[in-house]
Tab-separated table of C-alpha atoms in Angstrom:
chain	number	residue	atom	x	y	z
A	261	UNK	CA	119.514	111.134	95.530
A	262	UNK	CA	116.312	111.195	93.463
A	263	UNK	CA	117.357	110.375	89.887
A	264	UNK	CA	115.739	108.322	87.111
A	265	UNK	CA	116.954	104.731	86.794
A	266	UNK	CA	115.955	101.589	84.937
A	267	UNK	CA	114.104	98.943	86.961
A	268	UNK	CA	116.124	96.318	85.086
A	269	UNK	CA	119.292	97.792	86.667
A	270	UNK	CA	117.648	97.686	90.105
A	271	UNK	CA	116.665	94.011	89.769
A	272	UNK	CA	120.124	93.033	88.461
A	273	UNK	CA	121.819	94.875	91.325
A	274	UNK	CA	119.620	93.092	93.898
A	275	UNK	CA	119.879	89.622	92.317
A	276	UNK	CA	123.548	89.400	91.293
A	277	UNK	CA	125.048	89.190	94.829
A	278	UNK	CA	122.562	86.405	95.691
A	279	UNK	CA	123.143	84.162	92.639
A	280	UNK	CA	125.780	81.932	94.281
A	281	UNK	CA	123.664	81.439	97.416
A	282	UNK	CA	120.617	80.611	95.264
A	283	UNK	CA	122.677	78.072	93.340
A	284	UNK	CA	124.108	76.477	96.495
A	285	UNK	CA	120.615	76.210	97.987
A	286	UNK	CA	119.223	74.843	94.683
A	287	UNK	CA	116.594	77.583	94.459
A	288	UNK	CA	115.493	78.520	90.943
A	289	UNK	CA	115.099	82.216	90.201
A	290	UNK	CA	112.816	83.310	87.364
A	291	UNK	CA	112.737	86.956	86.307
A	292	UNK	CA	110.132	88.427	83.938
A	293	UNK	CA	110.776	92.098	83.328
A	294	UNK	CA	108.744	94.487	81.271
A	295	UNK	CA	111.378	96.423	79.281
A	296	UNK	CA	112.171	100.112	79.741
A	297	UNK	CA	110.529	100.604	83.133
A	298	UNK	CA	111.846	103.651	84.961
A	299	UNK	CA	111.573	104.917	88.497
A	300	UNK	CA	112.858	108.093	90.062
A	301	UNK	CA	114.622	107.620	93.369
A	302	UNK	CA	117.792	106.416	95.022
A	303	UNK	CA	118.740	103.166	93.270
A	304	UNK	CA	121.146	102.107	96.036
A	305	UNK	CA	118.426	102.334	98.711
A	306	UNK	CA	115.881	100.650	96.439
A	307	UNK	CA	118.404	97.870	95.751
A	308	UNK	CA	118.726	97.400	99.518
A	309	UNK	CA	114.935	97.096	99.855
A	310	UNK	CA	114.543	94.532	97.044
A	311	UNK	CA	117.628	92.635	98.230
A	312	UNK	CA	116.209	92.394	101.786
A	313	UNK	CA	112.963	90.964	100.393
A	314	UNK	CA	114.838	88.449	98.219
A	315	UNK	CA	117.033	87.369	101.155
A	316	UNK	CA	113.899	86.801	103.226
A	317	UNK	CA	112.400	84.707	100.412
A	318	UNK	CA	115.628	82.688	100.190
A	319	UNK	CA	115.702	82.037	103.936
A	320	UNK	CA	112.195	80.583	103.873
A	321	UNK	CA	112.390	78.636	100.590
A	322	UNK	CA	113.619	75.046	100.805
A	323	UNK	CA	116.096	73.407	98.457
A	324	UNK	CA	114.448	72.718	95.095
A	325	UNK	CA	112.086	75.670	95.520
A	326	UNK	CA	111.678	78.730	93.359
A	327	UNK	CA	111.482	82.509	93.539
A	328	UNK	CA	109.864	84.567	90.797
A	329	UNK	CA	110.209	88.303	90.107
A	330	UNK	CA	107.779	90.035	87.738
A	331	UNK	CA	107.834	93.739	86.861
A	332	UNK	CA	105.135	95.718	85.082
A	333	UNK	CA	103.583	99.139	85.048
A	334	UNK	CA	100.595	101.245	84.165
A	335	UNK	CA	100.500	105.042	83.671
A	336	UNK	CA	100.572	105.729	87.413
A	337	UNK	CA	102.317	102.831	89.109
A	338	UNK	CA	105.226	100.512	88.722
A	339	UNK	CA	104.847	97.051	90.238
A	340	UNK	CA	107.436	94.524	91.338
A	341	UNK	CA	105.969	91.218	92.457
A	342	UNK	CA	108.195	88.670	94.182
A	343	UNK	CA	106.758	85.234	94.943
A	344	UNK	CA	108.350	82.181	96.492
A	345	UNK	CA	107.490	78.551	97.109
A	346	UNK	CA	108.702	78.776	100.681
A	347	UNK	CA	107.236	77.976	104.054
A	348	UNK	CA	104.926	80.992	104.104
A	349	UNK	CA	103.718	82.860	107.161
A	350	UNK	CA	101.014	81.795	109.585
A	351	UNK	CA	97.955	83.996	110.045
A	352	UNK	CA	99.333	84.817	113.516
A	353	UNK	CA	102.731	85.953	112.166
A	354	UNK	CA	101.519	87.926	109.141
A	355	UNK	CA	100.380	91.087	111.032
A	356	UNK	CA	103.817	91.327	112.719
A	357	UNK	CA	106.304	90.732	109.894
A	358	UNK	CA	107.126	94.435	109.411
A	359	UNK	CA	107.889	94.933	113.111
A	360	UNK	CA	111.535	95.512	113.904
A	361	UNK	CA	113.315	92.441	115.296
A	362	UNK	CA	110.266	90.216	114.741
A	363	UNK	CA	111.332	86.683	113.858
A	364	UNK	CA	108.893	84.116	112.565
A	365	UNK	CA	110.982	81.091	113.553
A	366	UNK	CA	113.207	82.331	116.339
A	367	UNK	CA	115.479	79.262	116.479
A	368	UNK	CA	116.005	79.130	112.704
A	369	UNK	CA	116.555	82.887	112.421
A	370	UNK	CA	119.344	82.765	114.992
A	371	UNK	CA	121.027	79.923	113.077
A	372	UNK	CA	120.939	81.900	109.832
A	373	UNK	CA	121.987	85.160	111.478
A	374	UNK	CA	118.652	86.862	110.792
A	375	UNK	CA	117.960	89.976	112.829
A	376	UNK	CA	114.304	90.448	111.987
A	377	UNK	CA	115.067	93.836	110.410
A	378	UNK	CA	114.985	93.067	106.667
A	379	UNK	CA	111.286	93.607	105.964
A	380	UNK	CA	111.094	96.559	108.350
A	381	UNK	CA	113.973	98.258	106.504
A	382	UNK	CA	112.426	97.460	103.107
A	383	UNK	CA	109.115	98.986	104.206
A	384	UNK	CA	110.820	102.162	105.463
A	385	UNK	CA	112.802	102.589	102.211
A	386	UNK	CA	109.648	102.143	100.146
A	387	UNK	CA	107.784	104.658	102.313
A	388	UNK	CA	110.593	107.168	101.676
A	389	UNK	CA	110.125	106.570	97.922
A	390	UNK	CA	106.332	107.082	98.141
A	391	UNK	CA	105.861	103.371	97.537
A	392	UNK	CA	104.216	100.561	99.432
A	393	UNK	CA	104.752	96.905	100.187
A	394	UNK	CA	102.039	94.293	100.708
A	395	UNK	CA	102.543	90.677	101.664
A	396	UNK	CA	100.134	87.815	101.225
A	397	UNK	CA	101.062	84.328	102.325
A	398	UNK	CA	99.747	80.853	102.816
A	399	UNK	CA	101.502	78.795	105.444
A	400	UNK	CA	103.339	75.874	103.862
A	401	UNK	CA	102.750	77.131	100.310
A	402	UNK	CA	104.707	80.370	99.916
A	403	UNK	CA	104.588	84.116	100.010
A	404	UNK	CA	103.863	86.913	97.563
A	405	UNK	CA	105.335	90.398	98.009
A	406	UNK	CA	103.901	93.269	95.984
A	407	UNK	CA	105.946	96.474	95.746
A	408	UNK	CA	104.053	99.446	94.315
A	409	UNK	CA	105.841	102.681	93.397
A	410	UNK	CA	104.848	105.776	91.452
A	411	UNK	CA	105.905	105.514	87.801
A	412	UNK	CA	108.692	107.916	86.779
A	413	UNK	CA	106.271	109.871	84.577
A	414	UNK	CA	103.798	110.237	87.455
A	415	UNK	CA	106.592	111.515	89.699
A	416	UNK	CA	107.724	114.199	87.244
């Protein structure tokens, strides 16, 4: 259902169910939101996409690490940038991370119950919302995920 919603509501909906796990894992979450950002789309599907990305960041960020979410916009696009201080992806893994069932660390993914579908699902949801997802990463230093979506005004 394509309706206007506040990005702040989207971020809260994605973050709230993960707060206990973040606390248990001793991962700090920092959120910097530009106020009054709107998008037009299905907030439940968009929450699923952002939640999948955050879960992936959590899985690859060690205890004591951090995840940061920043939102901002311009007249045409709305941006959500999620960065972590996790293990990052190797240059060999990076081209494959959106493939269904692809697991970076197969042994660790099985232990955590990962299916290798999270980023693939997030990418498909964003495609359906005329958005995009880009990932840059440095092995051993962390990952940055940039979600770009049309601004609500540009969609109207």
